[in-house]
């Protein structure tokens, strides 16, 4: 049983080996490579069969090389990958060329031989303009409730100062009045004592005589 399975698999593999060249021969012996340009620096190309123009459905083994127009820079080799954003015949590169003018060449080795080249210009992409962030204006100062309070406090302080000043003036008047009265009482008492002492001297003198 195992021998039959192995034998069947071997026959199937041989059949595929013979069918592939037949299919390739039906389309032609070579592939046509047309470098179509670039997209955001990625090289784009169409790979079709030379004989009938059908898109190559098989895997494509190809290398991409690029040389700057002045010959100072080289990029690659890169490989082609299927371009899902293009037609069935579209292929592209995963890598991107830097800005500048490039001589691009594509060489296909499988499923058949093919070659294509083109001068590609990659433009300089300007960075997106930075939108300035609007600066919020400072809110207008709100009048504080402390201002009226301070005004009233100052008014009360002024009134209290005036109130303390008026009693002070009255106190000075009262002090002057009491001082004057004291002086007068003292003078009267001194005069009375003087008169009393004079009378006593006279009485003594009268007795002695």
Coordinates of N, CA and C in Angstrom, one line a residue:
X1 N 0.8 -1.2 0.0 CA 0.0 0.0 0.0 C 0.9 1.3 0.0
X2 N 1.9 1.3 0.8 CA 2.8 2.4 0.9 C 3.5 2.6 -0.4
X3 N 3.9 1.5 -1.0 CA 4.6 1.6 -2.3 C 3.7 2.2 -3.4
X4 N 2.4 1.9 -3.4 CA 1.6 2.5 -4.4 C 1.4 4.0 -4.1
X5 N 1.3 4.4 -2.9 CA 1.2 5.9 -2.6 C 2.4 6.6 -3.0
X6 N 3.6 6.1 -2.7 CA 4.8 6.7 -3.1 C 4.9 6.8 -4.6
X7 N 4.5 5.7 -5.3 CA 4.6 5.7 -6.7 C 3.7 6.7 -7.4
X8 N 2.5 6.8 -6.8 CA 1.5 7.8 -7.3 C 2.0 9.2 -7.2
X9 N 2.6 9.5 -6.0 CA 3.1 10.8 -5.8 C 4.2 11.2 -6.7
X10 N 5.1 10.2 -7.0 CA 6.2 10.4 -7.9 C 5.7 10.6 -9.3
X11 N 4.6 9.9 -9.8 CA 4.0 10.2 -11.1 C 3.4 11.6 -11.2
X12 N 2.8 12.0 -10.1 CA 2.2 13.3 -10.1 C 3.2 14.4 -10.2
X13 N 4.3 14.2 -9.5 CA 5.4 15.2 -9.5 C 6.0 15.3 -10.9
X14 N 6.2 14.1 -11.5 CA 6.7 14.1 -12.9 C 5.8 14.8 -13.9
X15 N 4.5 14.6 -13.6 CA 3.5 15.2 -14.5 C 3.5 16.7 -14.4
X16 N 3.7 17.2 -13.2 CA 3.8 18.6 -13.0 C 5.0 19.2 -13.6
X17 N 6.1 18.5 -13.5 CA 7.4 18.9 -14.1 C 7.2 19.0 -15.6
X18 N 6.4 18.1 -16.2 CA 6.3 18.2 -17.7 C 5.2 19.2 -18.1
X19 N 4.2 19.5 -17.2 CA 3.2 20.4 -17.5 C 3.6 21.8 -17.5
X20 N 4.6 22.1 -16.5 CA 5.0 23.5 -16.4 C 5.7 24.0 -17.7
X21 N 6.6 23.3 -18.2 CA 7.2 23.7 -19.5 C 6.2 23.9 -20.6
X22 N 5.2 23.0 -20.6 CA 4.2 23.1 -21.6 C 3.4 24.3 -21.5
X23 N 3.0 24.7 -20.2 CA 2.3 25.9 -20.0 C 3.1 27.1 -20.4
X24 N 4.4 27.1 -20.0 CA 5.2 28.2 -20.3 C 5.4 28.3 -21.8
X25 N 5.5 27.2 -22.5 CA 5.7 27.2 -23.9 C 4.4 27.8 -24.6
X26 N 3.3 27.5 -24.0 CA 2.0 28.0 -24.6 C 2.0 29.6 -24.6
X27 N 2.6 30.2 -23.5 CA 2.6 31.7 -23.5 C 3.8 32.3 -24.2
X28 N 4.8 31.5 -24.4 CA 6.0 32.0 -25.1 C 7.2 31.6 -24.2
X29 N 8.4 31.9 -24.8 CA 9.6 31.6 -24.1 C 10.2 32.7 -23.3
X30 N 9.7 33.9 -23.4 CA 10.2 35.1 -22.7 C 9.0 35.9 -22.1
X31 N 9.4 36.7 -21.1 CA 8.4 37.5 -20.5 C 8.8 39.0 -20.8
X32 N 7.7 39.8 -20.9 CA 7.9 41.2 -21.2 C 7.9 42.0 -19.9
X33 N 8.9 42.8 -19.7 CA 9.0 43.6 -18.5 C 8.9 45.1 -18.9
X34 N 8.0 45.8 -18.4 CA 7.8 47.2 -18.6 C 7.8 47.9 -17.3
X35 N 8.9 48.7 -17.1 CA 9.0 49.6 -15.9 C 8.1 50.8 -16.1
X36 N 7.0 50.8 -15.3 CA 6.0 51.9 -15.5 C 6.3 53.2 -14.7
X37 N 7.2 53.1 -13.8 CA 7.5 54.4 -13.0 C 7.8 54.1 -11.6
X38 N 7.2 54.9 -10.7 CA 7.4 54.8 -9.3 C 6.1 55.3 -8.6
X39 N 5.9 54.9 -7.4 CA 4.8 55.3 -6.6 C 5.3 55.5 -5.2
X40 N 5.5 56.8 -4.8 CA 6.1 57.2 -3.5 C 7.5 56.5 -3.3
X41 N 8.2 56.5 -4.4 CA 9.6 56.0 -4.4 C 9.7 54.5 -4.7
X42 N 8.6 53.8 -4.7 CA 8.6 52.3 -5.0 C 8.5 52.1 -6.5
X43 N 9.4 51.3 -7.0 CA 9.5 51.1 -8.4 C 8.3 50.2 -8.8
X44 N 7.6 50.5 -9.9 CA 6.5 49.8 -10.4 C 6.8 49.2 -11.8
X45 N 6.3 48.0 -12.1 CA 6.6 47.4 -13.4 C 5.4 46.4 -13.7
X46 N 5.2 46.2 -15.0 CA 4.3 45.2 -15.5 C 5.0 44.0 -16.1
X47 N 4.7 42.8 -15.7 CA 5.4 41.6 -16.2 C 4.3 40.7 -16.9
X48 N 4.4 40.6 -18.2 CA 3.5 39.8 -19.0 C 4.3 38.8 -19.9
X49 N 3.5 37.8 -20.4 CA 4.2 36.9 -21.4 C 4.3 37.6 -22.7
X50 N 5.5 37.4 -23.3 CA 5.9 38.1 -24.5 C 5.0 37.7 -25.7
X51 N 4.5 36.5 -25.7 CA 3.8 35.9 -26.8 C 2.4 36.4 -26.9
X52 N 1.6 36.4 -25.8 CA 0.2 36.7 -25.8 C -0.2 37.9 -24.9
X53 N 0.8 38.4 -24.1 CA 0.5 39.5 -23.3 C -0.3 39.2 -22.0
X54 N -0.5 37.9 -21.7 CA -1.2 37.6 -20.5 C -0.3 37.9 -19.3
X55 N -0.9 38.2 -18.2 CA -0.2 38.4 -16.9 C 0.5 37.2 -16.4
X56 N 1.6 37.3 -15.9 CA 2.3 36.1 -15.3 C 1.7 35.8 -14.0
X57 N 1.0 34.6 -13.9 CA 0.4 34.2 -12.7 C 1.3 33.5 -11.7
X58 N 2.4 33.0 -12.2 CA 3.3 32.3 -11.4 C 4.2 33.3 -10.6
X59 N 4.9 32.7 -9.6 CA 5.9 33.6 -8.9 C 6.9 34.1 -9.8
X60 N 7.3 35.3 -9.7 CA 8.3 35.9 -10.5 C 9.6 36.1 -9.7
X61 N 10.7 35.6 -10.2 CA 12.0 35.9 -9.5 C 12.7 37.0 -10.3
X62 N 12.8 38.2 -9.8 CA 13.4 39.3 -10.5 C 14.2 40.2 -9.5
X63 N 15.1 40.8 -10.1 CA 16.0 41.8 -9.3 C 15.8 43.2 -9.9
X64 N 15.8 44.2 -9.0 CA 15.7 45.6 -9.4 C 17.0 46.3 -8.9
X65 N 17.6 47.0 -9.8 CA 18.8 47.8 -9.5 C 18.5 49.2 -10.0
X66 N 19.1 50.2 -9.3 CA 18.9 51.6 -9.6 C 20.2 52.3 -9.4
X67 N 20.5 53.2 -10.4 CA 21.8 54.0 -10.4 C 21.3 55.4 -10.6
X68 N 21.8 56.4 -9.8 CA 21.5 57.8 -10.0 C 22.0 58.2 -11.3
X69 N 21.4 59.3 -11.9 CA 21.8 59.7 -13.2 C 23.2 60.2 -13.3
X70 N 23.7 60.8 -12.2 CA 25.1 61.2 -12.2 C 26.1 60.1 -11.8
X71 N 25.5 58.9 -11.5 CA 26.4 57.8 -11.2 C 27.0 57.8 -9.8
X72 N 26.5 58.7 -8.9 CA 27.1 58.8 -7.6 C 26.5 57.8 -6.6
X73 N 25.3 57.3 -6.9 CA 24.6 56.5 -5.9 C 24.0 55.3 -6.6
X74 N 24.0 54.2 -5.9 CA 23.4 52.9 -6.4 C 22.4 52.4 -5.3
X75 N 21.3 51.8 -5.8 CA 20.4 51.2 -4.9 C 20.1 49.8 -5.4
X76 N 19.9 48.8 -4.5 CA 19.6 47.5 -4.9 C 20.8 46.5 -4.7
X77 N 20.6 45.3 -5.1 CA 19.5 44.7 -5.8 C 18.3 44.5 -4.8
X78 N 17.1 44.8 -5.3 CA 15.8 44.5 -4.6 C 15.1 43.5 -5.4
X79 N 14.1 42.9 -4.8 CA 13.3 41.9 -5.5 C 11.9 42.5 -5.7
X80 N 11.2 42.0 -6.8 CA 9.9 42.4 -7.1 C 8.9 41.6 -6.2
X81 N 7.9 42.3 -5.8 CA 6.7 41.7 -5.1 C 5.5 42.1 -5.8
X82 N 4.4 41.3 -5.7 CA 3.2 41.5 -6.4 C 2.5 42.8 -5.9
X83 N 2.1 43.6 -6.8 CA 1.5 44.9 -6.4 C 0.0 44.7 -6.3
X84 N -0.5 44.6 -5.1 CA -2.0 44.3 -4.9 C -2.8 45.5 -5.3
X85 N -2.2 46.7 -5.4 CA -3.0 47.9 -5.7 C -3.1 48.1 -7.2
X86 N -2.5 47.3 -8.0 CA -2.4 47.5 -9.5 C -3.1 46.3 -10.2
X87 N -3.0 46.3 -11.5 CA -3.6 45.2 -12.3 C -2.9 43.9 -12.0
X88 N -3.5 42.8 -12.5 CA -2.9 41.5 -12.2 C -1.4 41.4 -12.7
X89 N -1.0 42.2 -13.7 CA 0.3 42.2 -14.2 C 1.3 43.1 -13.4
X90 N 0.7 43.8 -12.4 CA 1.5 44.8 -11.7 C 2.4 44.2 -10.6
X91 N 3.7 44.7 -10.6 CA 4.7 44.3 -9.6 C 5.3 45.6 -9.1
X92 N 5.9 45.5 -7.9 CA 6.5 46.7 -7.3 C 7.7 46.2 -6.4
X93 N 8.3 47.2 -5.7 CA 9.3 46.9 -4.7 C 8.9 47.3 -3.3
X94 N 9.3 46.5 -2.3 CA 9.0 46.9 -0.9 C 9.8 48.1 -0.5
X95 N 11.0 48.2 -1.1 CA 11.9 49.4 -0.7 C 11.5 50.6 -1.6
X96 N 11.9 51.7 -1.2 CA 11.6 53.0 -1.9 C 12.9 53.7 -2.2
X97 N 12.9 54.3 -3.4 CA 14.1 55.1 -3.8 C 14.0 56.5 -3.2
X98 N 15.1 57.1 -2.8 CA 15.1 58.5 -2.3 C 14.9 59.4 -3.4
X99 N 14.5 60.7 -3.1 CA 14.3 61.7 -4.2 C 15.5 61.8 -5.1
X100 N 15.2 62.0 -6.4 CA 16.3 62.2 -7.4 C 15.9 61.5 -8.7
X101 N 16.8 61.5 -9.6 CA 16.6 60.9 -10.9 C 17.4 59.6 -10.9
X102 N 16.8 58.5 -11.3 CA 17.4 57.1 -11.3 C 17.2 56.4 -12.6
X103 N 18.2 55.6 -13.0 CA 18.1 54.7 -14.1 C 17.8 53.3 -13.5
X104 N 16.6 52.9 -13.7 CA 16.1 51.6 -13.0 C 16.1 50.5 -14.1
X105 N 16.6 49.3 -13.7 CA 16.6 48.2 -14.5 C 16.0 47.0 -13.7
X106 N 15.2 46.2 -14.4 CA 14.6 45.0 -13.8 C 15.0 43.8 -14.7
X107 N 15.5 42.8 -14.0 CA 15.9 41.5 -14.7 C 15.1 40.4 -14.1
X108 N 14.4 39.7 -15.0 CA 13.6 38.5 -14.5 C 14.3 37.2 -14.9
X109 N 14.3 36.3 -14.0 CA 15.0 35.0 -14.3 C 14.0 33.8 -14.3
X110 N 12.8 34.0 -13.7 CA 11.8 33.0 -13.6 C 10.5 33.6 -13.6
X111 N 9.5 33.0 -14.4 CA 9.5 31.7 -15.0 C 10.2 31.7 -16.4
X112 N 10.5 32.9 -16.9 CA 11.3 33.0 -18.1 C 12.2 34.2 -18.0
X113 N 13.0 34.4 -19.0 CA 13.9 35.5 -19.0 C 13.2 36.8 -19.5
X114 N 13.6 37.9 -18.9 CA 13.0 39.2 -19.3 C 13.8 40.3 -18.7
X115 N 13.7 41.5 -19.4 CA 14.5 42.6 -19.0 C 13.7 43.9 -19.3
X116 N 13.8 44.9 -18.5 CA 13.2 46.2 -18.7 C 13.9 47.3 -17.9
X117 N 14.0 48.5 -18.5 CA 14.6 49.6 -17.8 C 13.9 50.9 -18.1
X118 N 14.1 51.9 -17.3 CA 13.5 53.2 -17.4 C 14.2 54.2 -16.5
X119 N 14.2 55.5 -16.9 CA 14.7 56.5 -16.0 C 13.5 57.1 -15.2
X120 N 13.7 57.0 -13.9 CA 12.6 57.4 -13.0 C 13.0 58.6 -12.2
X121 N 12.1 59.5 -12.1 CA 12.3 60.7 -11.2 C 11.5 60.6 -10.0
X122 N 12.1 60.7 -8.8 CA 11.4 60.6 -7.6 C 11.4 62.0 -7.0
X123 N 10.2 62.7 -6.9 CA 10.2 64.1 -6.4 C 10.4 64.1 -4.9
X124 N 10.8 65.3 -4.5 CA 10.9 65.6 -3.1 C 9.5 65.9 -2.5
X125 N 9.2 65.2 -1.5 CA 7.9 65.4 -0.9 C 8.0 66.4 0.3
X126 N 7.3 67.5 0.1 CA 7.3 68.5 1.2 C 6.6 68.0 2.4
X127 N 7.2 68.3 3.6 CA 6.5 67.8 4.8 C 5.2 68.6 5.0
X128 N 4.2 67.9 5.6 CA 2.9 68.5 5.8 C 3.1 69.8 6.7
X129 N 2.4 70.9 6.3 CA 2.6 72.1 7.1 C 2.0 71.9 8.5
X130 N 2.8 72.4 9.4 CA 2.4 72.3 10.8 C 1.4 73.5 11.1
X131 N 0.2 73.1 11.5 CA -0.8 74.1 11.9 C -0.5 74.6 13.3
X132 N -0.3 75.9 13.4 CA 0.0 76.4 14.7 C -1.1 76.2 15.7
X133 N -0.8 75.9 16.9 CA -1.8 75.6 17.9 C -2.3 77.0 18.4
X134 N -3.6 77.2 18.3 CA -4.1 78.5 18.8 C -3.8 78.7 20.3
X135 N -3.3 79.9 20.6 CA -3.0 80.2 22.0 C -4.3 80.8 22.6
X136 N -4.7 80.2 23.7 CA -5.9 80.7 24.3 C -5.6 82.0 25.0
X137 N -6.4 83.1 24.7 CA -6.2 84.4 25.4 C -6.5 84.3 26.8
X138 N -5.7 85.1 27.6 CA -5.9 85.1 29.0 C -7.3 85.7 29.4
X139 N -8.1 85.1 30.2 CA -9.4 85.7 30.6 C -9.2 87.0 31.3
X140 N -10.2 87.9 31.0 CA -10.2 89.2 31.7 C -10.3 89.0 33.2
X141 N -9.5 89.8 33.9 CA -9.6 89.7 35.4 C -10.9 90.0 35.9
X142 N -11.5 89.2 36.7 CA -12.8 89.3 37.3 C -12.6 90.2 38.6
X143 N -13.4 91.3 38.7 CA -13.2 92.1 39.9 C -13.4 91.3 41.2
X144 N -12.5 91.4 42.1 CA -12.6 90.6 43.3 C -13.5 91.3 44.3
X145 N -14.1 90.4 45.1 CA -15.0 90.9 46.2 C -14.2 91.6 47.3
X146 N -12.9 91.4 47.3 CA -12.0 91.9 48.3 C -11.9 93.4 48.3
X147 N -12.1 94.0 47.0 CA -12.0 95.5 46.9 C -13.0 96.2 47.7
X148 N -14.4 95.8 47.6 CA -15.3 96.5 48.4 C -15.1 96.3 49.9
X149 N -14.6 95.1 50.2 CA -14.4 94.8 51.6 C -13.3 95.7 52.2
X150 N -12.2 95.8 51.4 CA -11.1 96.7 51.8 C -11.5 98.1 51.9
X151 N -12.4 98.6 51.0 CA -12.9 100.0 51.0 C -13.7 100.2 52.3
X152 N -14.6 99.2 52.6 CA -15.4 99.4 53.8 C -14.5 99.3 55.0
X153 N -13.5 98.4 54.9 CA -12.6 98.3 56.1 C -11.9 99.6 56.3
X154 N -11.4 100.2 55.1 CA -10.7 101.5 55.3 C -11.6 102.6 55.8
X155 N -12.9 102.6 55.3 CA -13.8 103.6 55.8 C -14.1 103.4 57.3
X156 N -14.3 102.1 57.7 CA -14.5 101.9 59.1 C -13.3 102.3 59.9
X157 N -12.1 102.0 59.4 CA -10.8 102.4 60.1 C -10.8 103.9 60.2
X158 N -11.2 104.6 59.1 CA -11.1 106.1 59.1 C -12.1 106.6 60.2
X159 N -13.3 106.0 60.2 CA -14.3 106.4 61.1 C -13.9 106.2 62.5
X160 N -13.3 105.0 62.8 CA -12.8 104.7 64.1 C -11.7 105.6 64.5
X161 N -10.8 105.9 63.5 CA -9.8 106.9 63.8 C -10.3 108.2 64.2
X162 N -11.4 108.7 63.5 CA -12.0 109.9 63.8 C -12.7 109.9 65.2
X163 N -13.3 108.7 65.5 CA -14.0 108.5 66.8 C -13.0 108.6 67.9
X164 N -11.8 108.0 67.7 CA -10.8 108.0 68.8 C -10.2 109.4 68.9
X165 N -10.2 110.2 67.8 CA -9.6 111.5 67.8 C -10.4 112.5 68.6
X166 N -11.8 112.4 68.4 CA -12.7 113.4 69.1 C -12.7 113.2 70.6
X167 N -12.8 111.9 71.1 CA -12.7 111.8 72.6 C -11.4 112.2 73.1
X168 N -10.3 112.1 72.3 CA -9.0 112.6 72.8 C -9.0 114.1 73.0
X169 N -9.7 114.8 72.1 CA -9.8 116.3 72.2 C -10.6 116.6 73.5
X170 N -11.7 115.9 73.7 CA -12.5 116.1 74.9 C -11.7 115.8 76.2
X171 N -11.0 114.8 76.2 CA -10.2 114.5 77.4 C -9.2 115.6 77.7
X172 N -8.6 116.1 76.7 CA -7.6 117.2 76.9 C -8.4 118.4 77.5
X173 N -9.6 118.7 77.1 CA -10.3 119.8 77.7 C -10.7 119.6 79.1
X174 N -11.1 118.3 79.4 CA -11.4 118.0 80.8 C -10.2 118.1 81.6
X175 N -9.0 117.6 81.2 CA -7.8 117.7 81.9 C -7.4 119.2 82.2
X176 N -7.6 120.0 81.2 CA -7.3 121.5 81.4 C -8.2 122.1 82.5
X177 N -9.5 121.7 82.4 CA -10.5 122.2 83.3 C -10.1 121.8 84.8
X178 N -9.8 120.5 84.9 CA -9.5 120.0 86.3 C -8.2 120.6 86.8
X179 N -7.3 120.8 85.9 CA -6.0 121.5 86.3 C -6.3 122.9 86.8
X180 N -7.1 123.6 86.1 CA -7.4 125.0 86.5 C -8.1 125.1 87.8
X181 N -9.1 124.1 87.9 CA -9.8 124.0 89.2 C -8.9 123.7 90.4
X182 N -8.0 122.8 90.1 CA -7.1 122.4 91.2 C -6.2 123.6 91.7
X183 N -5.8 124.3 90.7 CA -4.9 125.5 91.0 C -5.7 126.5 91.8
X184 N -6.9 126.7 91.4 CA -7.8 127.7 92.1 C -8.1 127.2 93.5
X185 N -8.4 126.0 93.7 CA -8.7 125.4 95.1 C -7.4 125.5 95.9
X186 N -6.3 125.2 95.3 CA -5.0 125.3 96.1 C -4.8 126.8 96.5
X187 N -5.0 127.7 95.6 CA -4.8 129.1 96.0 C -5.7 129.6 97.1
X188 N -7.0 129.2 97.0 CA -7.9 129.6 98.0 C -7.6 129.0 99.4
X189 N -7.2 127.6 99.3 CA -6.8 127.0 100.6 C -5.5 127.7 101.2
X190 N -4.6 128.1 100.3 CA -3.4 128.7 100.8 C -3.7 130.1 101.5
X191 N -4.7 130.8 100.8 CA -5.0 132.1 101.4 C -5.7 131.9 102.7
X192 N -6.6 130.9 102.8 CA -7.3 130.6 104.1 C -6.3 130.3 105.2
X193 N -5.4 129.4 104.9 CA -4.4 129.0 105.9 C -3.6 130.3 106.3
X194 N -3.2 131.1 105.4 CA -2.5 132.3 105.7 C -3.2 133.2 106.7
X195 N -4.5 133.4 106.4 CA -5.4 134.3 107.2 C -5.5 133.7 108.6
X196 N -5.6 132.3 108.7 CA -5.7 131.6 110.0 C -4.4 131.8 110.8
X197 N -3.3 131.7 110.1 CA -2.0 131.8 110.8 C -1.9 133.3 111.3
X198 N -2.3 134.3 110.6 CA -2.2 135.7 111.0 C -3.1 136.0 112.2
X199 N -4.3 135.3 112.2 CA -5.2 135.5 113.4 C -4.6 134.9 114.6
X200 N -4.0 133.8 114.5 CA -3.4 133.1 115.7 C -2.2 134.0 116.2
X201 N -1.4 134.6 115.3 CA -0.3 135.4 115.8 C -0.9 136.7 116.6
X202 N -2.0 137.2 116.0 CA -2.5 138.4 116.7 C -3.1 138.0 118.1
X203 N -3.7 136.8 118.1 CA -4.3 136.4 119.4 C -3.1 136.2 120.4
X204 N -2.0 135.6 120.0 CA -0.9 135.4 120.9 C -0.3 136.8 121.3
X205 N -0.2 137.7 120.4 CA 0.4 139.0 120.7 C -0.5 139.7 121.7
X206 N -1.8 139.6 121.5 CA -2.8 140.2 122.4 C -2.7 139.7 123.9
X207 N -2.5 138.4 124.0 CA -2.4 137.7 125.3 C -1.1 138.2 126.0
X208 N 0.0 138.3 125.2 CA 1.2 138.6 125.8 C 1.2 140.1 126.3
X209 N 0.5 140.9 125.7 CA 0.4 142.3 126.1 C -0.5 142.4 127.3

